[in-house]
Amino acid sequence: MTTINTATETILAPLFINSNDLLNHWQGHRRVTRRVIEAFPEDELFNYSIGGMRPFAGLISEITSMSGPGVKGIATDEWTTINEMDHHTGKTEVNSKDALLKEWDRITDEINTFWAQIPTEKFQEVVLAFGQYEGEAYGIILYFIDNEIHHRAQGTVYLRSLGIEPPAFWNRD
């Protein structure tokens, strides 16, 4: 339930989506993104780009450095700063497809672990994500999801340009 305050009364309204359903929705997107990573040939994953965009591994680095640490930040109020994130520092230990997939899976586990620690009311609270982005926690999470979809679409374009059929975006199993 969510509380809606009007000028004359307080109404309890049912939530449109609960936190477990939101997590399951996001994890469905993460499964699709993982399949896009798997579809890349090793060399192209780290080196191929179109029009000056970053290689897909760089885009994945951005997703992983935001999503797991972001959920942890919402759960614990302990945030890394934007300048400490892998995609800003350029420092990463991930240099193979196998390592990238292991990092993806580690972040998935981190999301699940810290998500379970977020009280329902926290989703409505204003947070300062990564010391820079202020908004309701649920809005920050929606940004993480949107950002992943956006970068996965870039990876899909890369795959098509390489003559590789990308995984179906609608199959989130």
PDB file of C-alpha atoms in Angstrom:
ATOM      1  CA  MET A   1       0.000   0.000   0.000  1.00  0.00           C
ATOM      2  CA  THR A   2       1.044   3.515  -0.636  1.00  0.00           C
ATOM      3  CA  THR A   3      -0.205   6.538   1.281  1.00  0.00           C
ATOM      4  CA  ILE A   4      -1.691   9.376  -0.734  1.00  0.00           C
ATOM      5  CA  ASN A   5      -2.297  12.617   1.146  1.00  0.00           C
ATOM      6  CA  THR A   6      -4.972  14.908  -0.235  1.00  0.00           C
ATOM      7  CA  ALA A   7      -6.040  18.259   1.131  1.00  0.00           C
ATOM      8  CA  THR A   8      -8.760  16.617   3.216  1.00  0.00           C
ATOM      9  CA  GLU A   9      -7.883  12.973   3.791  1.00  0.00           C
ATOM     10  CA  THR A  10      -5.251  10.278   3.659  1.00  0.00           C
ATOM     11  CA  ILE A  11      -6.017   7.366   1.327  1.00  0.00           C
ATOM     12  CA  LEU A  12      -4.234   4.025   1.238  1.00  0.00           C
ATOM     13  CA  ALA A  13      -3.830   2.965  -2.371  1.00  0.00           C
ATOM     14  CA  PRO A  14      -2.523  -0.390  -3.578  1.00  0.00           C
ATOM     15  CA  LEU A  15       0.921  -0.355  -5.132  1.00  0.00           C
ATOM     16  CA  PHE A  16       1.118  -0.747  -8.874  1.00  0.00           C
ATOM     17  CA  ILE A  17       4.054  -3.111  -8.504  1.00  0.00           C
ATOM     18  CA  ASN A  18       5.680  -4.534  -5.407  1.00  0.00           C
ATOM     19  CA  SER A  19       9.421  -4.649  -4.863  1.00  0.00           C
ATOM     20  CA  ASN A  20       9.707  -8.389  -5.577  1.00  0.00           C
ATOM     21  CA  ASP A  21       7.909  -7.988  -8.894  1.00  0.00           C
ATOM     22  CA  LEU A  22      10.172  -5.064  -9.803  1.00  0.00           C
ATOM     23  CA  LEU A  23      13.244  -7.155  -8.981  1.00  0.00           C
ATOM     24  CA  ASN A  24      11.927 -10.074 -11.055  1.00  0.00           C
ATOM     25  CA  HIS A  25      11.256  -7.705 -13.963  1.00  0.00           C
ATOM     26  CA  TRP A  26      14.801  -6.350 -13.759  1.00  0.00           C
ATOM     27  CA  GLN A  27      16.341  -9.803 -13.433  1.00  0.00           C
ATOM     28  CA  GLY A  28      14.479 -10.797 -16.598  1.00  0.00           C
ATOM     29  CA  HIS A  29      16.230  -7.936 -18.397  1.00  0.00           C
ATOM     30  CA  ARG A  30      19.538  -9.004 -16.858  1.00  0.00           C
ATOM     31  CA  ARG A  31      19.075 -12.530 -18.248  1.00  0.00           C
ATOM     32  CA  VAL A  32      18.569 -11.070 -21.741  1.00  0.00           C
ATOM     33  CA  THR A  33      21.614  -8.821 -21.378  1.00  0.00           C
ATOM     34  CA  ARG A  34      23.689 -11.806 -20.252  1.00  0.00           C
ATOM     35  CA  ARG A  35      22.664 -13.659 -23.433  1.00  0.00           C
ATOM     36  CA  VAL A  36      23.740 -10.655 -25.505  1.00  0.00           C
ATOM     37  CA  ILE A  37      27.167 -10.803 -23.822  1.00  0.00           C
ATOM     38  CA  GLU A  38      27.348 -14.549 -24.562  1.00  0.00           C
ATOM     39  CA  ALA A  39      26.505 -13.937 -28.252  1.00  0.00           C
ATOM     40  CA  PHE A  40      29.567 -11.739 -28.809  1.00  0.00           C
ATOM     41  CA  PRO A  41      32.768 -13.173 -30.240  1.00  0.00           C
ATOM     42  CA  GLU A  42      35.531 -12.599 -27.656  1.00  0.00           C
ATOM     43  CA  ASP A  43      37.561 -10.050 -29.634  1.00  0.00           C
ATOM     44  CA  GLU A  44      34.571  -7.977 -30.755  1.00  0.00           C
ATOM     45  CA  LEU A  45      33.226  -7.838 -27.206  1.00  0.00           C
ATOM     46  CA  PHE A  46      36.237  -5.733 -26.157  1.00  0.00           C
ATOM     47  CA  ASN A  47      37.205  -3.995 -29.405  1.00  0.00           C
ATOM     48  CA  TYR A  48      34.280  -3.592 -31.806  1.00  0.00           C
ATOM     49  CA  SER A  49      32.408  -0.305 -32.016  1.00  0.00           C
ATOM     50  CA  ILE A  50      30.367   1.724 -34.428  1.00  0.00           C
ATOM     51  CA  GLY A  51      30.477   5.471 -34.806  1.00  0.00           C
ATOM     52  CA  GLY A  52      32.816   6.074 -31.901  1.00  0.00           C
ATOM     53  CA  MET A  53      30.623   4.336 -29.321  1.00  0.00           C
ATOM     54  CA  ARG A  54      32.347   2.284 -26.642  1.00  0.00           C
ATOM     55  CA  PRO A  55      32.827  -1.451 -27.172  1.00  0.00           C
ATOM     56  CA  PHE A  56      30.105  -3.562 -25.561  1.00  0.00           C
ATOM     57  CA  ALA A  57      32.397  -4.674 -22.711  1.00  0.00           C
ATOM     58  CA  GLY A  58      32.792  -0.998 -21.776  1.00  0.00           C
ATOM     59  CA  LEU A  59      29.045  -0.548 -21.759  1.00  0.00           C
ATOM     60  CA  ILE A  60      28.687  -3.623 -19.561  1.00  0.00           C
ATOM     61  CA  SER A  61      31.311  -2.181 -17.201  1.00  0.00           C
ATOM     62  CA  GLU A  62      29.093   0.873 -16.773  1.00  0.00           C
ATOM     63  CA  ILE A  63      26.055  -1.300 -16.051  1.00  0.00           C
ATOM     64  CA  THR A  64      27.859  -3.470 -13.503  1.00  0.00           C
ATOM     65  CA  SER A  65      29.544  -0.567 -11.729  1.00  0.00           C
ATOM     66  CA  MET A  66      26.155   1.100 -11.230  1.00  0.00           C
ATOM     67  CA  SER A  67      23.641  -1.684 -10.641  1.00  0.00           C
ATOM     68  CA  GLY A  68      25.101  -3.823  -7.860  1.00  0.00           C
ATOM     69  CA  PRO A  69      26.747  -0.964  -5.974  1.00  0.00           C
ATOM     70  CA  GLY A  70      23.595   1.106  -6.541  1.00  0.00           C
ATOM     71  CA  VAL A  71      21.299  -1.426  -4.910  1.00  0.00           C
ATOM     72  CA  LYS A  72      23.844  -1.806  -2.112  1.00  0.00           C
ATOM     73  CA  GLY A  73      23.832   1.981  -1.668  1.00  0.00           C
ATOM     74  CA  ILE A  74      20.050   2.099  -1.449  1.00  0.00           C
ATOM     75  CA  ALA A  75      20.033  -0.745   1.091  1.00  0.00           C
ATOM     76  CA  THR A  76      22.886   0.484   3.284  1.00  0.00           C
ATOM     77  CA  ASP A  77      23.281   4.224   2.540  1.00  0.00           C
ATOM     78  CA  GLU A  78      26.941   3.415   1.757  1.00  0.00           C
ATOM     79  CA  TRP A  79      27.722   4.734  -1.704  1.00  0.00           C
ATOM     80  CA  THR A  80      30.803   4.670  -3.855  1.00  0.00           C
ATOM     81  CA  THR A  81      31.343   7.971  -5.630  1.00  0.00           C
ATOM     82  CA  ILE A  82      31.013   8.354  -9.360  1.00  0.00           C
ATOM     83  CA  ASN A  83      34.781   8.844  -9.635  1.00  0.00           C
ATOM     84  CA  GLU A  84      35.426   5.444  -8.001  1.00  0.00           C
ATOM     85  CA  MET A  85      33.329   3.505 -10.526  1.00  0.00           C
ATOM     86  CA  ASP A  86      35.150   1.193 -12.943  1.00  0.00           C
ATOM     87  CA  HIS A  87      33.744   2.819 -16.067  1.00  0.00           C
ATOM     88  CA  HIS A  88      35.099   6.198 -14.908  1.00  0.00           C
ATOM     89  CA  THR A  89      38.478   5.039 -13.623  1.00  0.00           C
ATOM     90  CA  GLY A  90      39.175   2.701 -16.535  1.00  0.00           C
ATOM     91  CA  LYS A  91      40.552   0.231 -14.001  1.00  0.00           C
ATOM     92  CA  THR A  92      39.095  -3.209 -14.441  1.00  0.00           C
ATOM     93  CA  GLU A  93      40.286  -6.751 -13.995  1.00  0.00           C
ATOM     94  CA  VAL A  94      37.794  -7.969 -16.590  1.00  0.00           C
ATOM     95  CA  ASN A  95      39.625  -8.793 -19.824  1.00  0.00           C
ATOM     96  CA  SER A  96      37.863 -11.896 -21.174  1.00  0.00           C
ATOM     97  CA  LYS A  97      34.315 -12.894 -21.954  1.00  0.00           C
ATOM     98  CA  ASP A  98      34.429 -15.529 -19.233  1.00  0.00           C
ATOM     99  CA  ALA A  99      35.570 -12.951 -16.659  1.00  0.00           C
ATOM    100  CA  LEU A 100      32.893 -10.515 -17.821  1.00  0.00           C
ATOM    101  CA  LEU A 101      30.178 -13.160 -17.423  1.00  0.00           C
ATOM    102  CA  LYS A 102      31.492 -14.064 -13.951  1.00  0.00           C
ATOM    103  CA  GLU A 103      31.396 -10.392 -12.976  1.00  0.00           C
ATOM    104  CA  TRP A 104      27.850 -10.147 -14.380  1.00  0.00           C
ATOM    105  CA  ASP A 105      26.787 -13.111 -12.244  1.00  0.00           C
ATOM    106  CA  ARG A 106      28.526 -11.703  -9.159  1.00  0.00           C
ATOM    107  CA  ILE A 107      26.652  -8.423  -9.595  1.00  0.00           C
ATOM    108  CA  THR A 108      23.374 -10.324 -10.044  1.00  0.00           C
ATOM    109  CA  ASP A 109      24.001 -12.027  -6.699  1.00  0.00           C
ATOM    110  CA  GLU A 110      24.892  -8.672  -5.137  1.00  0.00           C
ATOM    111  CA  ILE A 111      21.632  -7.159  -6.397  1.00  0.00           C
ATOM    112  CA  ASN A 112      19.633 -10.064  -4.946  1.00  0.00           C
ATOM    113  CA  THR A 113      21.467  -9.931  -1.608  1.00  0.00           C
ATOM    114  CA  PHE A 114      21.066  -6.219  -1.020  1.00  0.00           C
ATOM    115  CA  TRP A 115      17.564  -5.983  -2.541  1.00  0.00           C
ATOM    116  CA  ALA A 116      16.331  -8.263   0.237  1.00  0.00           C
ATOM    117  CA  GLN A 117      17.643  -5.701   2.753  1.00  0.00           C
ATOM    118  CA  ILE A 118      15.665  -2.749   1.366  1.00  0.00           C
ATOM    119  CA  PRO A 119      12.594  -1.995   3.480  1.00  0.00           C
ATOM    120  CA  THR A 120       9.494  -1.199   1.435  1.00  0.00           C
ATOM    121  CA  GLU A 121       9.338   2.408   2.603  1.00  0.00           C
ATOM    122  CA  LYS A 122      12.938   3.005   1.450  1.00  0.00           C
ATOM    123  CA  PHE A 123      11.850   2.860  -2.202  1.00  0.00           C
ATOM    124  CA  GLN A 124       9.996   6.172  -1.684  1.00  0.00           C
ATOM    125  CA  GLU A 125      12.877   7.923   0.107  1.00  0.00           C
ATOM    126  CA  VAL A 126      15.105  10.450  -1.614  1.00  0.00           C
ATOM    127  CA  VAL A 127      18.690   9.234  -1.926  1.00  0.00           C
ATOM    128  CA  LEU A 128      21.869  10.769  -3.311  1.00  0.00           C
ATOM    129  CA  ALA A 129      23.128   7.980  -5.531  1.00  0.00           C
ATOM    130  CA  PHE A 130      26.891   7.848  -5.959  1.00  0.00           C
ATOM    131  CA  GLY A 131      27.155  11.244  -4.276  1.00  0.00           C
ATOM    132  CA  GLN A 132      25.735  12.915  -7.364  1.00  0.00           C
ATOM    133  CA  TYR A 133      22.250  11.809  -8.469  1.00  0.00           C
ATOM    134  CA  GLU A 134      19.352  12.771  -6.214  1.00  0.00           C
ATOM    135  CA  GLY A 135      15.953  11.121  -6.509  1.00  0.00           C
ATOM    136  CA  GLU A 136      13.541   8.670  -4.992  1.00  0.00           C
ATOM    137  CA  ALA A 137      15.166   5.261  -4.612  1.00  0.00           C
ATOM    138  CA  TYR A 138      12.628   3.657  -6.955  1.00  0.00           C
ATOM    139  CA  GLY A 139      13.460   6.262  -9.621  1.00  0.00           C
ATOM    140  CA  ILE A 140      17.168   5.540  -9.289  1.00  0.00           C
ATOM    141  CA  ILE A 141      16.441   1.821  -9.724  1.00  0.00           C
ATOM    142  CA  LEU A 142      14.317   2.535 -12.801  1.00  0.00           C
ATOM    143  CA  TYR A 143      17.286   4.475 -14.177  1.00  0.00           C
ATOM    144  CA  PHE A 144      19.533   1.425 -13.653  1.00  0.00           C
ATOM    145  CA  ILE A 145      17.044  -0.681 -15.625  1.00  0.00           C
ATOM    146  CA  ASP A 146      16.630   1.935 -18.388  1.00  0.00           C
ATOM    147  CA  ASN A 147      20.399   2.356 -18.683  1.00  0.00           C
ATOM    148  CA  GLU A 148      20.859  -1.398 -19.056  1.00  0.00           C
ATOM    149  CA  ILE A 149      18.172  -1.628 -21.748  1.00  0.00           C
ATOM    150  CA  HIS A 150      19.720   1.312 -23.609  1.00  0.00           C
ATOM    151  CA  HIS A 151      23.204  -0.227 -23.621  1.00  0.00           C
ATOM    152  CA  ARG A 152      21.878  -3.693 -24.437  1.00  0.00           C
ATOM    153  CA  ALA A 153      20.230  -2.153 -27.505  1.00  0.00           C
ATOM    154  CA  GLN A 154      23.617  -0.799 -28.560  1.00  0.00           C
ATOM    155  CA  GLY A 155      25.047  -4.302 -28.160  1.00  0.00           C
ATOM    156  CA  THR A 156      22.196  -5.665 -30.262  1.00  0.00           C
ATOM    157  CA  VAL A 157      23.059  -3.224 -33.040  1.00  0.00           C
ATOM    158  CA  TYR A 158      26.704  -4.316 -32.814  1.00  0.00           C
ATOM    159  CA  LEU A 159      25.698  -7.973 -33.112  1.00  0.00           C
ATOM    160  CA  ARG A 160      23.499  -7.308 -36.140  1.00  0.00           C
ATOM    161  CA  SER A 161      26.297  -5.344 -37.811  1.00  0.00           C
ATOM    162  CA  LEU A 162      28.558  -8.378 -37.248  1.00  0.00           C
ATOM    163  CA  GLY A 163      25.992 -10.624 -38.915  1.00  0.00           C
ATOM    164  CA  ILE A 164      24.996 -12.267 -35.618  1.00  0.00           C
ATOM    165  CA  GLU A 165      21.325 -12.705 -34.702  1.00  0.00           C
ATOM    166  CA  PRO A 166      20.870 -11.226 -31.227  1.00  0.00           C
ATOM    167  CA  PRO A 167      18.849 -12.968 -28.530  1.00  0.00           C
ATOM    168  CA  ALA A 168      15.139 -12.148 -28.516  1.00  0.00           C
ATOM    169  CA  PHE A 169      14.618  -9.152 -26.235  1.00  0.00           C
ATOM    170  CA  TRP A 170      11.194 -10.371 -25.203  1.00  0.00           C
ATOM    171  CA  ASN A 171      12.395 -13.748 -23.921  1.00  0.00           C
ATOM    172  CA  ARG A 172      13.304 -12.978 -20.324  1.00  0.00           C
ATOM    173  CA  ASP A 173      13.457 -16.577 -19.086  1.00  0.00           C
TER     174      ASP A 173
END
